[in-house]
Coordinates of C-alpha atoms and ligand atoms in Angstrom, one line a residue:
X1 CA 2.4 8.4 24.3
X2 CA 2.8 11.1 21.6
X3 CA 3.5 9.7 18.1
X4 CA 4.4 11.9 15.2
X5 CA 2.9 10.4 12.0
X6 CA 4.7 11.4 8.8
X7 CA 3.4 10.9 5.3
X8 CA 6.1 12.2 3.1
X9 CA 5.4 12.4 -0.7
X10 CA 7.5 13.5 -3.6
X11 CA 6.8 17.2 -3.1
X12 CA 4.8 17.3 0.1
X13 CA 4.9 16.2 3.7
X14 CA 1.7 15.6 5.7
X15 CA 2.2 15.2 9.5
X16 CA 0.1 14.7 12.6
X17 CA 1.1 14.6 16.2
X18 CA -1.3 12.1 17.9
X19 CA -1.8 11.4 21.6
X20 CA -2.3 7.6 21.5
X21 CA -3.8 7.4 24.9
X22 CA -6.8 9.7 24.1
X23 CA -6.4 9.1 20.3
X24 CA -6.6 12.8 19.7
X25 CA -4.8 15.0 17.2
X26 CA -2.5 17.6 18.8
X27 CA -1.1 19.0 15.5
X28 CA -2.1 18.5 11.9
X29 CA 0.0 19.9 9.2
X30 CA 1.0 20.0 5.5
X31 CA 4.1 21.2 3.8
X32 CA 3.4 21.6 0.1
X33 CA 5.3 22.5 -3.1
X34 CA 8.7 21.4 -1.8
X35 CA 11.4 22.4 -4.3
X36 CA 9.2 25.0 -6.1
X37 CA 9.6 28.7 -5.9
X38 CA 6.8 29.2 -3.4
X39 CA 6.4 26.5 -0.8
X40 CA 3.5 26.5 1.6
X41 CA 3.3 25.3 5.2
X42 CA -0.1 25.0 6.9
X43 CA 0.1 24.0 10.6
X44 CA -3.0 23.5 12.7
X45 CA -2.8 22.9 16.4
X46 CA -5.6 21.7 18.6
X47 CA -4.7 22.6 22.2
X48 CA -8.1 21.3 23.2
X49 CA -10.8 19.6 21.1
X50 CA -12.8 22.8 20.3
X51 CA -10.1 25.3 19.6
X52 CA -7.6 25.4 16.8
X53 CA -4.8 27.7 15.8
X54 CA -3.8 27.8 12.1
X55 CA -0.4 29.1 11.0
X56 CA 0.2 29.5 7.3
X57 CA 3.6 30.3 5.7
X58 CA 4.6 30.9 2.2
X59 CA 8.3 30.7 1.3
X60 CA 10.8 28.7 -0.7
X61 CA 11.2 25.2 0.9
X62 CA 14.2 23.8 -0.8
X63 CA 13.9 20.1 0.2
X64 CA 12.3 17.7 2.6
X65 CA 14.9 18.5 5.2
X66 CA 14.0 22.2 5.1
X67 CA 10.2 21.4 5.1
X68 CA 10.4 19.1 8.1
X69 CA 12.6 21.5 10.1
X70 CA 10.2 24.3 9.5
X71 CA 7.3 22.2 10.8
X72 CA 9.2 21.0 13.8
X73 CA 10.2 24.5 14.7
X74 CA 6.6 25.5 14.9
X75 CA 5.5 22.4 16.9
X76 CA 8.4 22.3 19.3
X77 CA 9.0 25.6 21.0
X78 CA 9.8 26.2 24.7
X79 CA 7.5 29.2 24.8
X80 CA 4.9 29.0 22.0
X81 CA 5.0 25.4 20.8
X82 CA 2.3 22.8 21.6
X83 CA 5.2 20.8 23.0
X84 CA 8.1 22.4 24.8
X85 CA 10.8 19.9 24.0
X86 CA 11.5 17.3 21.2
X87 CA 11.9 14.6 23.9
X88 CA 8.1 14.8 24.4
X89 CA 7.8 12.9 21.0
X90 CA 8.0 9.3 22.0
X91 CA 8.0 7.7 18.5
X92 CA 7.6 8.5 14.8
X93 CA 5.4 6.5 12.5
X94 CA 6.0 6.7 8.7
X95 CA 3.8 5.8 5.8
X96 CA 5.6 4.0 3.0
X97 CA 3.7 3.2 -0.1
X98 CA 5.5 0.1 -1.4
X99 CA 6.9 -2.7 0.8
X100 CA 7.3 -5.2 -2.0
X101 CA 6.9 -8.8 -0.9
X102 CA 9.1 -8.4 2.1
X103 CA 6.7 -6.7 4.6
X104 CA 3.3 -7.9 5.7
X105 CA 3.4 -6.0 9.0
X106 CA 4.5 -2.6 10.3
X107 CA 8.2 -2.7 11.4
X108 CA 10.7 -0.8 13.5
X109 CA 13.1 1.0 11.2
X110 CA 16.7 -0.3 11.1
X111 CA 19.3 0.2 8.4
X112 CA 18.3 -3.2 6.9
X113 CA 14.7 -2.0 6.6
X114 CA 15.8 1.2 4.9
X115 CA 17.8 -0.7 2.3
X116 CA 14.9 -3.1 1.7
X117 CA 12.7 0.0 1.0
X118 CA 15.4 1.3 -1.3
X119 CA 15.3 -2.0 -3.2
X120 CA 11.6 -1.5 -3.9
X121 CA 12.1 2.0 -5.5
X122 CA 11.9 0.5 -9.1
X123 CA 8.4 -0.8 -8.2
X124 CA 7.2 2.6 -6.9
X125 CA 9.4 5.3 -8.5
X126 CA 6.8 8.0 -7.9
X127 CA 6.3 7.2 -4.2
X128 CA 9.0 5.4 -2.3
X129 CA 11.8 8.0 -2.9
X130 CA 9.7 10.7 -1.2
X131 CA 8.8 8.3 1.6
X132 CA 12.5 7.6 2.1
X133 CA 13.4 11.3 2.2
X134 CA 10.9 11.7 5.1
X135 CA 12.4 8.8 7.0
X136 CA 16.0 10.0 6.6
X137 CA 15.1 13.6 7.7
X138 CA 13.2 12.3 10.7
X139 CA 16.0 10.1 11.8
X140 CA 18.3 13.1 11.6
X141 CA 15.9 15.3 13.6
X142 CA 15.0 12.7 16.2
X143 CA 18.1 10.6 16.9
X144 CA 17.4 7.8 19.3
X145 CA 13.6 8.1 18.9
X146 CA 12.1 4.8 17.7
X147 CA 10.7 5.1 14.2
X148 CA 8.2 2.6 12.7
X149 CA 7.2 2.2 9.1
X150 CA 3.7 1.1 8.0
X151 CA 3.4 -0.1 4.4
X152 CA 0.4 0.6 2.1
X153 CA 1.0 -2.9 0.6
X154 CA 1.2 -4.8 3.9
X155 CA -2.5 -5.7 4.4
X156 CA -2.6 -7.2 0.9
X157 CA 0.3 -9.6 1.4
X158 CA -2.3 -12.3 2.3
X159 CA -3.6 -12.4 -1.3
X160 CA -3.3 -15.9 -2.7
X161 CA -1.2 -16.5 -5.8
X162 CA -4.2 -16.9 -8.1
X163 CA -5.2 -13.3 -7.1
X164 CA -1.8 -11.6 -7.3
X165 CA -0.3 -13.3 -10.4
X166 CA -0.8 -11.7 -13.8
X167 CA -1.0 -14.0 -16.7
X168 CA 2.3 -12.9 -18.1
X169 CA 5.5 -14.8 -18.8
X170 CA 6.4 -16.3 -15.4
X171 CA 10.0 -15.1 -15.5
X172 CA 8.7 -11.5 -15.2
X173 CA 7.6 -12.4 -11.7
X174 CA 10.8 -14.3 -10.9
X175 CA 13.2 -11.7 -12.2
X176 CA 11.3 -8.4 -11.7
X177 CA 8.6 -9.2 -9.1
X178 CA 5.9 -8.1 -11.5
X179 CA 2.6 -9.0 -9.7
X180 CA -0.4 -7.4 -8.0
X181 CA 0.6 -5.8 -4.7
X182 CA -2.4 -3.5 -3.9
X183 CA -2.2 -0.2 -1.9
X184 CA -4.4 1.8 0.5
X185 CA -3.9 -1.3 2.8
X186 CA -3.8 0.7 6.0
X187 CA -7.2 2.3 5.1
X188 CA -8.8 -1.0 4.0
X189 CA -7.7 -2.7 7.2
X190 CA -8.8 0.2 9.4
X191 CA -12.4 0.4 7.9
X192 CA -12.8 -3.3 7.7
X193 CA -11.9 -3.8 11.3
X194 CA -14.0 -0.8 12.4
X195 CA -17.0 -2.3 10.5
X196 CA -16.6 -5.6 12.3
X197 CA -16.4 -3.7 15.6
X198 CA -19.6 -1.6 15.0
X199 CA -21.4 -4.8 13.8
X200 CA -20.2 -6.5 17.0
X201 CA -18.5 -9.2 14.9
X202 CA -15.2 -11.0 15.4
X203 CA -12.8 -9.6 12.7
X204 CA -11.2 -13.0 12.2
X205 CA -14.6 -14.3 11.0
X206 CA -15.7 -11.2 9.1
X207 CA -16.1 -10.9 5.4
X208 CA -16.5 -7.6 3.7
X209 CA -15.9 -5.5 0.6
X210 CA -14.1 -2.2 1.3
X211 CA -14.4 0.7 -1.2
X212 CA -11.9 3.5 -0.7
X213 CA -13.0 6.4 -3.0
X214 CA -10.8 9.5 -2.7
X215 CA -8.4 11.0 -5.2
X216 CA -7.1 7.5 -5.5
X217 CA -9.7 4.8 -5.5
X218 CA -9.4 1.1 -4.7
X219 CA -11.4 -1.8 -3.4
X220 CA -10.5 -4.9 -1.3
X221 CA -12.2 -8.3 -0.7
X222 CA -11.7 -9.2 2.9
X223 CA -12.3 -12.8 4.0
X224 CA -12.0 -13.7 7.7
X225 CA -10.2 -10.4 8.4
X226 CA -7.6 -10.9 5.6
X227 CA -7.3 -9.2 2.2
X228 CA -7.8 -11.8 -0.5
X229 CA -8.1 -9.5 -3.5
X230 CA -7.7 -5.9 -4.3
X231 CA -8.1 -3.6 -7.3
X232 CA -4.8 -1.8 -7.3
X233 CA -2.0 -3.8 -9.0
X234 CA 1.8 -3.5 -9.5
X235 CA 1.2 0.2 -9.1
X236 CA -1.8 2.3 -7.9
X237 CA -3.1 2.7 -11.4
X238 CA -5.2 -0.4 -12.0
X239 CA -8.8 -0.9 -11.1
X240 CA -11.4 1.8 -10.4
X241 CA -11.8 5.1 -12.2
X242 CA -10.0 7.8 -10.1
X243 CA -9.6 11.6 -10.2
X244 CA -6.9 11.6 -12.8
X245 CA -6.0 7.9 -13.1
X246 CA -7.6 5.6 -15.7
X247 CA -8.0 2.4 -13.7
X248 CA -8.5 -0.6 -15.9
X249 CA -7.9 -0.2 -19.6
X250 CA -7.0 -2.7 -22.3
X251 CA -3.2 -2.9 -22.0
X252 CA -3.1 -2.8 -25.8
X253 CA -4.1 0.9 -25.7
X254 CA -0.4 1.7 -24.8
X255 CA 1.0 0.0 -27.9
X256 CA -1.8 1.5 -30.0
X257 CA -0.9 5.1 -28.8
X258 CA 2.8 4.5 -29.3
X259 CA 2.3 3.2 -32.9
X260 CA -0.4 5.5 -34.0
X261 CA 0.2 8.7 -32.0
X262 CA 4.0 8.4 -31.5
X263 CA 3.6 8.7 -27.8
X264 CA 6.6 7.8 -25.7
X265 CA 6.5 5.5 -22.6
X266 CA 6.8 8.5 -20.3
X267 CA 4.0 10.3 -22.1
X268 CA 1.7 7.3 -21.9
X269 CA 2.6 6.9 -18.2
X270 CA 1.8 10.5 -17.5
X271 CA -1.4 10.4 -19.5
X272 CA -2.7 7.3 -17.6
X273 CA -1.8 8.7 -14.2
X274 CA -2.4 12.4 -14.5
X275 CA -4.7 13.1 -17.4
X276 CA -7.2 10.3 -17.3
X277 CA -9.9 9.1 -15.0
X278 CA -12.7 11.6 -14.2
X279 CA -10.5 14.4 -15.5
X280 CA -9.9 12.7 -18.8
X281 CA -13.6 12.1 -19.3
X282 CA -14.9 15.5 -18.4
X283 CA -12.0 17.9 -17.5
X284 CA -12.8 17.9 -13.8
X285 CA -11.4 15.6 -11.2
X286 CA -13.2 16.8 -8.0
X287 CA -16.5 15.0 -7.6
X288 CA -18.1 18.1 -6.2
X289 CA -17.4 20.0 -9.4
X290 CA -18.7 17.1 -11.4
X291 CA -22.1 17.2 -9.5
X292 CA -22.2 21.0 -10.1
X293 CA -21.5 20.3 -13.8
X294 CA -24.3 17.7 -14.0
X295 CA -26.7 20.2 -12.4
X296 CA -25.8 22.6 -15.2
X297 CA -26.5 20.0 -17.9
X298 CA -22.9 19.0 -18.6
X299 CA -23.2 15.7 -20.4
X300 CA -19.5 14.7 -20.0
X301 CA -19.7 15.2 -16.3
X302 CA -22.7 12.8 -16.2
X303 CA -20.7 10.4 -18.3
X304 CA -17.7 10.6 -15.9
X305 CA -20.0 9.8 -12.9
X306 CA -21.7 6.9 -14.8
X307 CA -18.4 5.4 -15.9
X308 CA -16.9 5.6 -12.4
X309 CA -19.9 4.2 -10.5
X310 CA -20.5 1.4 -13.1
X311 CA -16.8 0.3 -12.7
X312 CA -17.3 0.3 -8.9
X313 CA -20.5 -1.8 -9.3
X314 CA -18.7 -4.3 -11.5
X315 CA -16.0 -4.7 -8.9
X316 CA -18.6 -5.2 -6.1
X317 CA -20.1 -8.0 -8.2
X318 CA -16.8 -9.7 -8.8
X319 CA -15.8 -9.5 -5.1
X320 CA -19.2 -10.9 -4.1
X321 CA -18.3 -13.9 -6.4
X322 CA -14.8 -14.0 -4.8
X323 CA -16.1 -14.0 -1.2
X324 CA -19.4 -16.0 -1.5
X325 CA -20.7 -14.7 1.9
X326 CA -20.5 -10.9 2.3
X327 CA -21.3 -9.5 5.7
X328 CA -20.9 -5.8 4.7
X329 CA -19.9 -3.4 2.0
X330 CA -18.0 -0.4 3.4
X331 CA -17.6 3.0 1.7
X332 CA -14.8 5.3 2.8
X333 CA -12.5 8.3 2.0
X334 CA -13.4 11.7 0.5
X335 CA -16.0 10.5 -2.0
X336 CA -17.1 7.3 -0.2
X337 CA -17.8 9.2 3.0
X338 CA -19.5 12.3 1.5
X339 CA -21.1 11.4 -1.7
X340 CA -24.5 9.7 -1.3
X341 CA -25.1 9.8 -5.1
X342 CA -21.9 7.8 -5.8
X343 CA -22.8 5.3 -3.1
X344 CA -26.4 4.9 -4.4
X345 CA -25.3 4.5 -8.0
X346 CA -22.5 2.1 -7.1
X347 CA -24.9 -0.5 -5.5
X348 CA -27.8 0.1 -7.9
X349 CA -29.2 -3.1 -9.3
X350 CA -27.6 -5.3 -6.7
X351 CA -30.9 -5.8 -4.8
X352 CA -31.1 -9.4 -6.3
X353 CA -27.9 -10.2 -4.5
X354 CA -29.3 -9.0 -1.1
X355 CA -27.7 -5.5 -1.3
X356 CA -30.4 -2.9 -0.5
X357 CA -29.6 0.7 0.2
X358 CA -31.8 2.9 2.4
X359 CA -32.0 6.1 0.3
X360 CA -33.1 8.3 3.2
X361 CA -30.4 7.2 5.6
X362 CA -27.9 7.2 2.8
X363 CA -28.5 10.9 2.2
X364 CA -27.4 11.8 5.7
X365 CA -23.9 13.0 6.3
X366 CA -22.3 12.2 9.7
X367 CA -18.7 11.9 10.9
X368 CA -19.4 8.6 12.7
X369 CA -19.9 5.1 11.1
X370 CA -23.3 4.9 9.6
X371 CA -25.3 1.9 8.3
X372 CA -27.0 2.9 5.1
X373 CA -28.6 -0.4 4.1
X374 CA -32.3 -1.3 4.8
X375 CA -33.2 -3.6 7.7
X376 CA -33.9 -6.4 5.3
X377 CA -30.7 -6.1 3.3
X378 CA -28.8 -9.3 3.8
X379 CA -25.5 -7.5 3.1
X380 CA -25.2 -4.5 5.3
X381 CA -23.9 -1.3 3.7
X382 CA -21.8 1.1 5.9
X383 CA -20.1 4.4 5.6
X384 CA -17.0 4.4 7.8
X385 CA -14.6 7.3 8.0
X386 CA -11.1 6.2 7.4
X387 CA -8.2 7.4 9.5
X388 CA -4.9 6.3 8.2
X389 CA -2.9 8.5 10.5
X390 CA -4.6 7.1 13.6
X391 CA -4.0 3.5 12.2
X392 CA -0.3 4.4 11.8
X393 CA -0.1 5.8 15.3
X394 CA -1.8 2.7 16.8
X395 CA 0.6 0.4 14.8
X396 CA 3.6 2.4 16.0
X397 CA 2.4 2.1 19.6
X398 CA 1.8 -1.6 19.3
X399 CA 5.2 -2.3 17.8
X400 CA 6.9 -0.5 20.6
X401 CA 4.8 -2.2 23.3
X402 CA 5.9 -5.6 21.9
X403 CA 9.6 -4.7 22.3
Ligands
LIG501 P1 -6.8 11.5 -0.9 O1 -7.0 10.3 -1.8 O2 -6.0 12.6 -1.5 O3 -6.6 11.2 0.6 P2 -9.6 12.2 -0.1 O4 -9.9 10.9 0.5 O5 -9.5 13.4 0.8 O6 -8.3 12.2 -1.0 O7 -10.6 12.5 -1.3 C1 -10.6 13.7 -2.0 C2 -11.7 13.7 -3.0 O8 -13.0 13.5 -2.3 C3 -11.9 15.0 -3.7 O9 -11.1 15.1 -4.9 C4 -13.4 15.0 -4.0 O10 -13.6 14.4 -5.3 C5 -14.0 14.1 -3.0 N1 -14.8 14.9 -2.0 C6 -14.5 15.5 -0.9 N2 -15.5 16.1 -0.3 C7 -16.6 15.7 -1.0 C8 -18.0 16.0 -0.9 N3 -18.5 16.7 0.1 N4 -18.8 15.4 -1.9 C9 -18.3 14.7 -2.9 N5 -17.0 14.5 -3.1 C10 -16.2 15.0 -2.1

């Protein structure tokens, strides 16, 4: 079965065509800067595992419709395309950031599902409109092809009320659904279940702490295969220190900035989402640049790394308290998979809780799951590459096979 996975953001569309039988990627592409003067399309095809062909185009891409059509014209071509006809695409799987309280599982798209996603736009104004654009265009381009949506919030719908409620006036929850939702759910579930698999454990009886450190960063406490707490909240801003997002701050900072600096709600929102985090602390949001800065004696870069890893360590400690028994701590995503210094600093000082990292193994970089804890560590520490696209393709396949 060939599944086209679409991750449509506000100004970009990421897509992958996946063969679900072999779980291999046939095409991997990105349409960027939609709506700007110069749009970019990068399309990589993998006719076999070793070879790849890269096509890059720069031109104005007016909207999601134009972007998706450009990509499809490259993929589907009777002569030059990796597939000769659109009918070879069996299903489309979409990533949607916010599913509100209505969705705890992937679901086949119907008009009711689309209106339910529209209803959650106020909760995710930065993400859901772009996701919906992708769905609409894809339904137009592939009429009659089953389309499935996988929500970033779904895995966290098992959080108990004491973990998802904020201590705010209760009517804010009743009227506006203000609560913790959590995101990155597809990734947390994927690496948690992968970890259970490589440790030869039954996922339904497996407890772990998953740490997704990419541009966005979040953690989850997973008990018996279910998410019971997570660091993202109403929006993907709460919790860990991220590339440009602040993570936890005293909420009173917002009122302080409004009163003393005259900042508007929009300005504060932009500052917290786009100008804070690692970038706010040291001017750089890519961890590789931060390490280079530290090597050159940049004190702010060192501070940014210290603040980020200290925050992660505090969350690990709190999730150990949440879970009681922890079988594994799992690092994933761009920083989590590649940055041994961040991993080492994030678990530093937790030896007394049975968390011991093997610094030699930890310094290795591999593309496969790797255990980086010592043999006598009672909590195993793992690096597990995430693969949200594959998770979406698998979910799409499984929904269709249930039909
Ligand atoms: P996204 O959240 O956009 O999916 P990724 O998971 O790809 O992001 O993570 C991107 C981030 O990972 C980059 O901003 C960078 O900080 C970090 N990163 C990528 N490669 C490395 C590396 N080799 N060492 C340290 N950090 C890395």
